[in-house]
Amino acid sequence: MEAILYEKLDNKKVKCTCCYHRCVISPNEFGECGVRRNRNGKLFLEVYGRAIAVNIDPIEKKPLHHFYAGTEAFSLGTVGCNFTCKFCQNWDISMATRDGTDIEDLELGTKLSPKQIVEKCLKFGCKSIAYTYNEPTIFTEYALDTAKLAQKHGIKNVYVSNGYMSPECVELIAPYIDAINIDLKSFRNKFYQELSGVRLAPVLKNIERFRNAGVWVEVTTLFIPDENDSEEEMRDIAKFLVKIDPNIPWHISAFYGAYKMKSRRSTPLSTLIKAYKIGKEEGLNFIYAGNVSSDKHTATYCPNCKATLIQRLGYNTRTEGIVKGCCSKCGTKIPGIWSDEYKNPLAEKPQNPEALAAVVYGKKGEKKVSERDPFFGSLFDQEHRILILFGTQTGTSEELSRRLYRTLTTHNIIGSAFDIKVRDMEDFDPGFLPSQTIVLVITSTHGEGEPPDNARVFVNYLISATSGLSSHILSQTRFAVFGLGSSIYGGRYQRAAITIDSCFQNLGAERIAPLGKGDEADNSIDKTFDTWTQSLIEQFCGKLGGFPTISQKNSIQKKQSSMFQIFFKDENNTNQMEVENNANISSIHNSRNPFSARVIFNTELLGEGREPGRSCRWIRLDVKDSGFQFQGGDLAGVLPENDPQLVKRLCSRGGFDFQRVFDVKPSTKKVPKPMSIGEYFSCYCDISGPVPPDVLSIIASVFCNGENDRQNLIKLSQDRQAYEEWMITHKRGIVDVFETFQSVQLPLEFFIENIQRLNPRYYSIASIQKDGEQYLDLAVQVVEKGVCSNFLQSKQKDSQVKIFVEKSPFKLSLEKPNILIAAGTGIAPFLGMMMQLELVPKNKRKALYLFFGCRTSKFDFIFQKEIQDFIEKGIITQAFFAFSRDQKEKVYVQHLLNQNSSLLNDVISNDGCVLVCGSKSMGNDVRKTVAQILGDKAYRKIQDEQRYLEESW
């Protein structure tokens, strides 16, 4: 039968809207449940009219203890399920479609139409029909037709469900369902993800939805030893139910080994007694133990006088204590549906479709749990999905996204309430953006103010949607944007983030935090990002926000698994994998497909007698056949490799097999292909970079076995001064952490999830392309413990370096006078610019002034001969040199600029440009000097007009 709950998409794909998976299904494929199939662009329910299990059961077996007690239910189920519970009791039918067997080869059960079901129910005198054994949501259309017909004959309808149906499904079936028992398997999202393959939050929301829709609701929790049986979790569940209504019956059930958890020990009676007591302490009136023999804990008691109302021995029920829906002793009304005449539901059924929709979708006018308590307001925030998208050119945005993910998932409230994912914008289809409920975007700005390369498709989608007047398409989405950039770029500053932010708002999305702007110019990115993150946490948690204590983190993190799963390969697969990886290599070279350039020469630029340990390299690379096109000011991205000795130390300390090949799922650019552990640590993992404080906190709470080490790590993660001294000042990384704290043991998954990828390093190209010349020059200042500079320093003639080229807006204006200000290797892009200017006829050249600074004229004046040649050829109109250590009082380029302020004013008044290249500190000093000479207003004007350009590091 054709399904009701689905949408047709392009290319004959369909989107099933029956449950919260919302599967997008290609032709002839099945959804997650294994029974809903796309047949030529239409969705069909393959088990309609096929009941694999049919029985007449006591209603108490469902279990429902406050719904027509002592009656029988005609019970049926099909094959399939939308969960993958490793502890499933009915796995033989629910998991029948999970092993790859075609549904057409399965025994689907007895052909039983809705009419035949109702006829049998009447024949056997059953009060109700129970849709059970497997998840009824997946056969909604079958259940719906049966329930409609049953209702006409006065037969009640009961769901025994995992509670994962979509709002559309609730709206469809609620008018025909009289009672539902929902499994609340845990109060931790990680439990649901790891053991059931789904999320917690939709289940919580649906308990409230059905209650408000007038359906009698009871809840069951199966307590599994060491998984969900902590006192803290028991109390959380009880608090949750009390907030909805203290009269919801809570069934606490004992686990017995089944399916993939057969070897797990059974739940002792003491666990259920503990849950029983906790539930009572929190205010629940009706709690029932299941799967154990304990008459005391299976009976129903009056919440007022404590009289025994219903006695249960197994499924034998005696209800003499309830008369006309009330306690026979004190007359207190007992919540439940006891008969057709005497019933007391928690809520009346909505009287019309509009009222029902208001309940299901949380429209105004309906009282919700979120209006009564801010904690549960955060749990029930729309569909409880948080999607973190990053747009990045150098990897910083990705690292901040991972940091945000760690912060949110380890938060004691948010981590349980929300399903949180991090996605590269390039790997996310923006066509699915309207179905997202909370989107957090972190992006840098690149080039002339464009989005990063991996974000272009995403941003173009937003711009196109906005220009197409689709002002409503993100009306169900909430969003926040954080941008990275440098205010030195004037009008280009944060342009990509601003564009994304405004598009979301124009498309109807609701803002949950102001646009965050991390400014690299004043080193405020981390501080601004932390403030922005805290504003999100306050939005998600309301008044009960805050971070967990270290003990709380222990309880959360110890149960967390990595977001990545490792798959090790045997040696026989290696060659095949290399063939597969090489098959898709593009002819266009970029950061993911770099060009292997041969080193032509690698020579020292600093003079003999320089300070010990100081080095600056001039490296020429052969780029023949690369297809590169570059000009002065463009950038070369270099893919470095870690120090082999550092990699060796890491593998030795961690017990990693250098040669062993592995792959990960889900796929990630941190491990873009199957590779050896040695290659991963050498080329893809930044093992030298500082370990963020939040990662140190995770190490302390999860991977540290020694109390002394744990406390020291906690101090480093919480004491900013101690962290700066130990980690930043001494330039330590994860290897130092590993070796210093000997009780720490880190699995491979930890590095993939928490340690930043080894990203490309960018250098200004110190040459241009001329006829017949196929080389590219770099000037590299060697930095102590600098990954890339030390890597390049070690490259000998004819060795290979992986590179790519990126265009840069840092360009000389050939039609205007220019002032070039550089220090040290900041001269590199200007060399290429002056080579380019050399090709311009003399009568068309404009004035060019160079301010250059370095430590000493004798040892540090790099490219002195080339600069002198440019002066002699008239390329440089006038040069000013600042050798800071050649005299007692240090002189820097900003001092020379101050001394020649009239020159600066003259160039600017003639529509000229200022280009600055050097360290961040040098750039800050020059910026302040220029603003002081010109005045703030004039300085901002040339910034906005892009006549003041800066490259700094």
mmCIF file of N, CA and C in Angstrom, residues 625-718:
data_model
loop_
_atom_site.group_PDB
_atom_site.id
_atom_site.type_symbol
_atom_site.label_atom_id
_atom_site.label_comp_id
_atom_site.label_asym_id
_atom_site.label_seq_id
_atom_site.Cartn_x
_atom_site.Cartn_y
_atom_site.Cartn_z
ATOM 1 N N ASP A 625 54.522 21.960 -14.963
ATOM 2 C CA ASP A 625 53.369 21.052 -15.131
ATOM 3 C C ASP A 625 52.338 21.144 -13.994
ATOM 4 N N SER A 626 52.482 22.150 -13.141
ATOM 5 C CA SER A 626 51.524 22.282 -12.035
ATOM 6 C C SER A 626 50.235 22.967 -12.464
ATOM 7 N N GLY A 627 50.329 23.797 -13.510
ATOM 8 C CA GLY A 627 49.161 24.576 -13.931
ATOM 9 C C GLY A 627 48.938 25.799 -13.063
ATOM 10 N N PHE A 628 49.865 26.100 -12.154
ATOM 11 C CA PHE A 628 49.704 27.255 -11.268
ATOM 12 C C PHE A 628 49.746 28.554 -12.060
ATOM 13 N N GLN A 629 48.915 29.507 -11.662
ATOM 14 C CA GLN A 629 48.960 30.867 -12.172
ATOM 15 C C GLN A 629 49.024 31.779 -10.958
ATOM 16 N N PHE A 630 50.096 32.562 -10.839
ATOM 17 C CA PHE A 630 50.222 33.410 -9.656
ATOM 18 C C PHE A 630 50.902 34.725 -10.002
ATOM 19 N N GLN A 631 50.653 35.719 -9.124
ATOM 20 C CA GLN A 631 51.255 37.040 -9.250
ATOM 21 C C GLN A 631 51.873 37.417 -7.915
ATOM 22 N N GLY A 632 52.555 38.558 -7.894
ATOM 23 C CA GLY A 632 53.108 39.048 -6.646
ATOM 24 C C GLY A 632 52.004 39.294 -5.635
ATOM 25 N N GLY A 633 52.188 38.774 -4.429
ATOM 26 C CA GLY A 633 51.170 38.922 -3.389
ATOM 27 C C GLY A 633 50.345 37.680 -3.176
ATOM 28 N N ASP A 634 50.352 36.746 -4.146
ATOM 29 C CA ASP A 634 49.609 35.497 -3.975
ATOM 30 C C ASP A 634 50.329 34.594 -2.974
ATOM 31 N N LEU A 635 49.631 33.546 -2.554
ATOM 32 C CA LEU A 635 50.118 32.704 -1.472
ATOM 33 C C LEU A 635 50.390 31.281 -1.931
ATOM 34 N N ALA A 636 51.396 30.690 -1.341
ATOM 35 C CA ALA A 636 51.663 29.268 -1.531
ATOM 36 C C ALA A 636 51.287 28.548 -0.241
ATOM 37 N N GLY A 637 50.399 27.571 -0.358
ATOM 38 C CA GLY A 637 50.058 26.737 0.786
ATOM 39 C C GLY A 637 50.961 25.521 0.806
ATOM 40 N N VAL A 638 51.612 25.290 1.930
ATOM 41 C CA VAL A 638 52.533 24.157 2.072
ATOM 42 C C VAL A 638 51.921 23.148 3.036
ATOM 43 N N LEU A 639 51.882 21.885 2.615
ATOM 44 C CA LEU A 639 51.411 20.820 3.492
ATOM 45 C C LEU A 639 52.615 20.235 4.218
ATOM 46 N N PRO A 640 52.771 20.563 5.497
ATOM 47 C CA PRO A 640 53.964 20.130 6.219
ATOM 48 C C PRO A 640 53.829 18.706 6.740
ATOM 49 N N GLU A 641 54.899 18.204 7.285
ATOM 50 C CA GLU A 641 54.894 16.926 7.990
ATOM 51 C C GLU A 641 55.542 17.133 9.349
ATOM 52 N N ASN A 642 55.052 16.401 10.331
ATOM 53 C CA ASN A 642 55.607 16.509 11.673
ATOM 54 C C ASN A 642 57.018 15.937 11.743
ATOM 55 N N ASP A 643 57.743 16.386 12.732
ATOM 56 C CA ASP A 643 59.100 15.894 12.990
ATOM 57 C C ASP A 643 59.045 14.371 13.184
ATOM 58 N N PRO A 644 59.763 13.595 12.375
ATOM 59 C CA PRO A 644 59.713 12.125 12.491
ATOM 60 C C PRO A 644 60.041 11.624 13.899
ATOM 61 N N GLN A 645 60.975 12.300 14.599
ATOM 62 C CA GLN A 645 61.320 11.874 15.955
ATOM 63 C C GLN A 645 60.162 12.092 16.919
ATOM 64 N N LEU A 646 59.398 13.171 16.694
ATOM 65 C CA LEU A 646 58.233 13.441 17.538
ATOM 66 C C LEU A 646 57.149 12.387 17.296
ATOM 67 N N VAL A 647 56.963 12.015 16.038
ATOM 68 C CA VAL A 647 55.991 10.970 15.700
ATOM 69 C C VAL A 647 56.405 9.644 16.324
ATOM 70 N N LYS A 648 57.698 9.350 16.262
ATOM 71 C CA LYS A 648 58.205 8.111 16.843
ATOM 72 C C LYS A 648 57.958 8.077 18.352
ATOM 73 N N ARG A 649 58.193 9.216 19.028
ATOM 74 C CA ARG A 649 57.947 9.291 20.475
ATOM 75 C C ARG A 649 56.474 9.068 20.789
ATOM 76 N N LEU A 650 55.622 9.656 19.986
ATOM 77 C CA LEU A 650 54.187 9.518 20.216
ATOM 78 C C LEU A 650 53.735 8.072 20.062
ATOM 79 N N CYS A 651 54.143 7.431 18.987
ATOM 80 C CA CYS A 651 53.741 6.039 18.746
ATOM 81 C C CYS A 651 54.283 5.118 19.835
ATOM 82 N N SER A 652 55.514 5.397 20.282
ATOM 83 C CA SER A 652 56.103 4.580 21.335
ATOM 84 C C SER A 652 55.343 4.739 22.644
ATOM 85 N N ARG A 653 55.046 5.981 23.000
ATOM 86 C CA ARG A 653 54.339 6.242 24.265
ATOM 87 C C ARG A 653 52.924 5.672 24.233
ATOM 88 N N GLY A 654 52.240 5.778 23.094
ATOM 89 C CA GLY A 654 50.852 5.332 23.011
ATOM 90 C C GLY A 654 50.682 3.875 22.637
ATOM 91 N N GLY A 655 51.786 3.198 22.284
ATOM 92 C CA GLY A 655 51.696 1.808 21.873
ATOM 93 C C GLY A 655 51.017 1.639 20.524
ATOM 94 N N PHE A 656 51.198 2.626 19.625
ATOM 95 C CA PHE A 656 50.581 2.577 18.304
ATOM 96 C C PHE A 656 51.501 1.876 17.304
ATOM 97 N N ASP A 657 50.913 1.021 16.482
ATOM 98 C CA ASP A 657 51.654 0.330 15.429
ATOM 99 C C ASP A 657 51.795 1.279 14.237
ATOM 100 N N PHE A 658 53.006 1.757 13.990
ATOM 101 C CA PHE A 658 53.272 2.753 12.951
ATOM 102 C C PHE A 658 52.765 2.307 11.584
ATOM 103 N N GLN A 659 52.842 1.013 11.303
ATOM 104 C CA GLN A 659 52.530 0.495 9.966
ATOM 105 C C GLN A 659 51.061 0.124 9.784
ATOM 106 N N ARG A 660 50.306 0.042 10.842
ATOM 107 C CA ARG A 660 48.950 -0.503 10.748
ATOM 108 C C ARG A 660 48.025 0.460 10.010
ATOM 109 N N VAL A 661 47.266 -0.061 9.048
ATOM 110 C CA VAL A 661 46.385 0.750 8.207
ATOM 111 C C VAL A 661 44.984 0.782 8.813
ATOM 112 N N PHE A 662 44.375 1.964 8.783
ATOM 113 C CA PHE A 662 43.039 2.100 9.348
ATOM 114 C C PHE A 662 42.211 3.082 8.516
ATOM 115 N N ASP A 663 40.911 3.043 8.755
ATOM 116 C CA ASP A 663 39.968 3.990 8.166
ATOM 117 C C ASP A 663 38.969 4.348 9.257
ATOM 118 N N VAL A 664 38.197 5.414 9.040
ATOM 119 C CA VAL A 664 37.225 5.816 10.050
ATOM 120 C C VAL A 664 35.852 6.044 9.419
ATOM 121 N N LYS A 665 34.842 5.866 10.231
ATOM 122 C CA LYS A 665 33.475 6.240 9.887
ATOM 123 C C LYS A 665 32.902 7.018 11.057
ATOM 124 N N PRO A 666 32.143 8.094 10.800
ATOM 125 C CA PRO A 666 31.872 8.649 9.481
ATOM 126 C C PRO A 666 33.129 9.266 8.870
ATOM 127 N N SER A 667 33.113 9.463 7.586
ATOM 128 C CA SER A 667 34.274 10.003 6.900
ATOM 129 C C SER A 667 34.583 11.416 7.400
ATOM 130 N N THR A 668 35.835 11.769 7.399
ATOM 131 C CA THR A 668 36.262 13.084 7.866
ATOM 132 C C THR A 668 37.519 13.490 7.111
ATOM 133 N N LYS A 669 37.675 14.781 6.906
ATOM 134 C CA LYS A 669 38.874 15.269 6.235
ATOM 135 C C LYS A 669 40.104 15.133 7.125
ATOM 136 N N LYS A 670 39.891 14.851 8.406
ATOM 137 C CA LYS A 670 41.031 14.575 9.280
ATOM 138 C C LYS A 670 41.701 13.261 8.897
ATOM 139 N N VAL A 671 40.920 12.337 8.329
ATOM 140 C CA VAL A 671 41.454 11.075 7.798
ATOM 141 C C VAL A 671 40.771 10.858 6.451
ATOM 142 N N PRO A 672 41.233 11.536 5.390
ATOM 143 C CA PRO A 672 40.502 11.539 4.129
ATOM 144 C C PRO A 672 40.558 10.237 3.344
ATOM 145 N N LYS A 673 41.359 9.276 3.796
ATOM 146 C CA LYS A 673 41.507 8.011 3.075
ATOM 147 C C LYS A 673 42.035 6.973 4.063
ATOM 148 N N PRO A 674 41.937 5.703 3.735
ATOM 149 C CA PRO A 674 42.616 4.705 4.565
ATOM 150 C C PRO A 674 44.121 4.967 4.567
ATOM 151 N N MET A 675 44.733 4.940 5.727
ATOM 152 C CA MET A 675 46.160 5.249 5.819
ATOM 153 C C MET A 675 46.754 4.544 7.025
ATOM 154 N N SER A 676 48.063 4.515 7.079
ATOM 155 C CA SER A 676 48.737 3.925 8.237
ATOM 156 C C SER A 676 48.691 4.910 9.398
ATOM 157 N N ILE A 677 48.826 4.383 10.597
ATOM 158 C CA ILE A 677 48.864 5.243 11.783
ATOM 159 C C ILE A 677 50.043 6.207 11.696
ATOM 160 N N GLY A 678 51.153 5.726 11.164
ATOM 161 C CA GLY A 678 52.326 6.576 11.011
ATOM 162 C C GLY A 678 52.062 7.745 10.082
ATOM 163 N N GLU A 679 51.388 7.465 8.953
ATOM 164 C CA GLU A 679 51.077 8.548 8.022
ATOM 165 C C GLU A 679 50.124 9.546 8.662
ATOM 166 N N TYR A 680 49.157 9.055 9.417
ATOM 167 C CA TYR A 680 48.204 9.954 10.077
ATOM 168 C C TYR A 680 48.918 10.907 11.022
ATOM 169 N N PHE A 681 49.768 10.367 11.886
ATOM 170 C CA PHE A 681 50.465 11.220 12.842
ATOM 171 C C PHE A 681 51.510 12.103 12.155
ATOM 172 N N SER A 682 52.030 11.679 11.031
ATOM 173 C CA SER A 682 53.046 12.470 10.328
ATOM 174 C C SER A 682 52.440 13.627 9.549
ATOM 175 N N CYS A 683 51.313 13.368 8.871
ATOM 176 C CA CYS A 683 50.806 14.316 7.879
ATOM 177 C C CYS A 683 49.444 14.931 8.190
ATOM 178 N N TYR A 684 48.688 14.368 9.112
ATOM 179 C CA TYR A 684 47.307 14.816 9.273
ATOM 180 C C TYR A 684 46.935 15.257 10.685
ATOM 181 N N CYS A 685 47.782 15.011 11.661
ATOM 182 C CA CYS A 685 47.449 15.332 13.056
ATOM 183 C C CYS A 685 48.445 16.355 13.593
ATOM 184 N N ASP A 686 47.933 17.479 14.114
ATOM 185 C CA ASP A 686 48.821 18.534 14.615
ATOM 186 C C ASP A 686 49.289 18.183 16.022
ATOM 187 N N ILE A 687 50.318 17.375 16.094
ATOM 188 C CA ILE A 687 50.791 16.887 17.386
ATOM 189 C C ILE A 687 51.703 17.887 18.084
ATOM 190 N N SER A 688 52.022 18.999 17.418
ATOM 191 C CA SER A 688 52.884 20.022 18.022
ATOM 192 C C SER A 688 52.090 21.198 18.569
ATOM 193 N N GLY A 689 50.893 21.416 18.058
ATOM 194 C CA GLY A 689 50.108 22.578 18.460
ATOM 195 C C GLY A 689 49.618 22.481 19.896
ATOM 196 N N PRO A 690 49.282 23.626 20.518
ATOM 197 C CA PRO A 690 48.803 23.617 21.904
ATOM 198 C C PRO A 690 47.489 22.857 22.036
ATOM 199 N N VAL A 691 47.333 22.138 23.128
ATOM 200 C CA VAL A 691 46.114 21.388 23.406
ATOM 201 C C VAL A 691 45.158 22.319 24.138
ATOM 202 N N PRO A 692 43.959 22.578 23.620
ATOM 203 C CA PRO A 692 43.026 23.518 24.264
ATOM 204 C C PRO A 692 42.649 23.075 25.673
ATOM 205 N N PRO A 693 42.311 24.016 26.545
ATOM 206 C CA PRO A 693 41.941 23.674 27.923
ATOM 207 C C PRO A 693 40.787 22.679 28.015
ATOM 208 N N ASP A 694 39.781 22.807 27.138
ATOM 209 C CA ASP A 694 38.642 21.888 27.236
ATOM 210 C C ASP A 694 39.049 20.458 26.889
ATOM 211 N N VAL A 695 40.064 20.302 26.026
ATOM 212 C CA VAL A 695 40.552 18.958 25.708
ATOM 213 C C VAL A 695 41.345 18.391 26.893
ATOM 214 N N LEU A 696 42.101 19.247 27.566
ATOM 215 C CA LEU A 696 42.796 18.800 28.774
ATOM 216 C C LEU A 696 41.784 18.326 29.823
ATOM 217 N N SER A 697 40.650 19.008 29.887
ATOM 218 C CA SER A 697 39.602 18.604 30.834
ATOM 219 C C SER A 697 39.053 17.226 30.496
ATOM 220 N N ILE A 698 38.875 16.958 29.202
ATOM 221 C CA ILE A 698 38.405 15.641 28.778
ATOM 222 C C ILE A 698 39.444 14.570 29.121
ATOM 223 N N ILE A 699 40.711 14.870 28.874
ATOM 224 C CA ILE A 699 41.771 13.912 29.214
ATOM 225 C C ILE A 699 41.740 13.601 30.709
ATOM 226 N N ALA A 700 41.575 14.651 31.506
ATOM 227 C CA ALA A 700 41.564 14.466 32.965
ATOM 228 C C ALA A 700 40.406 13.595 33.412
ATOM 229 N N SER A 701 39.227 13.824 32.839
ATOM 230 C CA SER A 701 38.028 13.147 33.333
ATOM 231 C C SER A 701 37.819 11.766 32.729
ATOM 232 N N VAL A 702 38.420 11.507 31.570
ATOM 233 C CA VAL A 702 38.129 10.248 30.877
ATOM 234 C C VAL A 702 39.343 9.343 30.741
ATOM 235 N N PHE A 703 40.504 9.908 30.443
ATOM 236 C CA PHE A 703 41.646 9.099 30.021
ATOM 237 C C PHE A 703 42.795 9.093 31.019
ATOM 238 N N CYS A 704 42.560 9.609 32.206
ATOM 239 C CA CYS A 704 43.617 9.701 33.201
ATOM 240 C C CYS A 704 43.315 8.776 34.376
ATOM 241 N N ASN A 705 44.253 7.902 34.720
ATOM 242 C CA ASN A 705 44.030 6.927 35.789
ATOM 243 C C ASN A 705 44.724 7.280 37.098
ATOM 244 N N GLY A 706 45.578 8.287 37.091
ATOM 245 C CA GLY A 706 46.292 8.675 38.303
ATOM 246 C C GLY A 706 45.717 9.940 38.898
ATOM 247 N N GLU A 707 45.440 9.944 40.199
ATOM 248 C CA GLU A 707 44.784 11.088 40.827
ATOM 249 C C GLU A 707 45.667 12.327 40.785
ATOM 250 N N ASN A 708 46.969 12.194 40.985
ATOM 251 C CA ASN A 708 47.868 13.340 40.944
ATOM 252 C C ASN A 708 47.906 13.965 39.548
ATOM 253 N N ASP A 709 48.015 13.107 38.534
ATOM 254 C CA ASP A 709 47.986 13.597 37.154
ATOM 255 C C ASP A 709 46.648 14.274 36.864
ATOM 256 N N ARG A 710 45.577 13.663 37.344
ATOM 257 C CA ARG A 710 44.243 14.216 37.096
ATOM 258 C C ARG A 710 44.118 15.640 37.655
ATOM 259 N N GLN A 711 44.564 15.824 38.885
ATOM 260 C CA GLN A 711 44.443 17.136 39.507
ATOM 261 C C GLN A 711 45.306 18.178 38.792
ATOM 262 N N ASN A 712 46.487 17.775 38.362
ATOM 263 C CA ASN A 712 47.359 18.709 37.625
ATOM 264 C C ASN A 712 46.755 19.093 36.279
ATOM 265 N N LEU A 713 46.142 18.132 35.612
ATOM 266 C CA LEU A 713 45.477 18.425 34.331
ATOM 267 C C LEU A 713 44.269 19.320 34.536
ATOM 268 N N ILE A 714 43.538 19.071 35.604
ATOM 269 C CA ILE A 714 42.377 19.923 35.909
ATOM 270 C C ILE A 714 42.829 21.364 36.136
ATOM 271 N N LYS A 715 43.934 21.514 36.884
ATOM 272 C CA LYS A 715 44.444 22.863 37.130
ATOM 273 C C LYS A 715 44.819 23.552 35.819
ATOM 274 N N LEU A 716 45.501 22.837 34.937
ATOM 275 C CA LEU A 716 45.875 23.425 33.644
ATOM 276 C C LEU A 716 44.640 23.813 32.826
ATOM 277 N N SER A 717 43.588 23.007 32.924
ATOM 278 C CA SER A 717 42.388 23.280 32.129
ATOM 279 C C SER A 717 41.568 24.438 32.686
ATOM 280 N N GLN A 718 41.743 24.748 33.982
ATOM 281 C CA GLN A 718 40.911 25.769 34.613
ATOM 282 C C GLN A 718 41.669 27.041 34.972
#
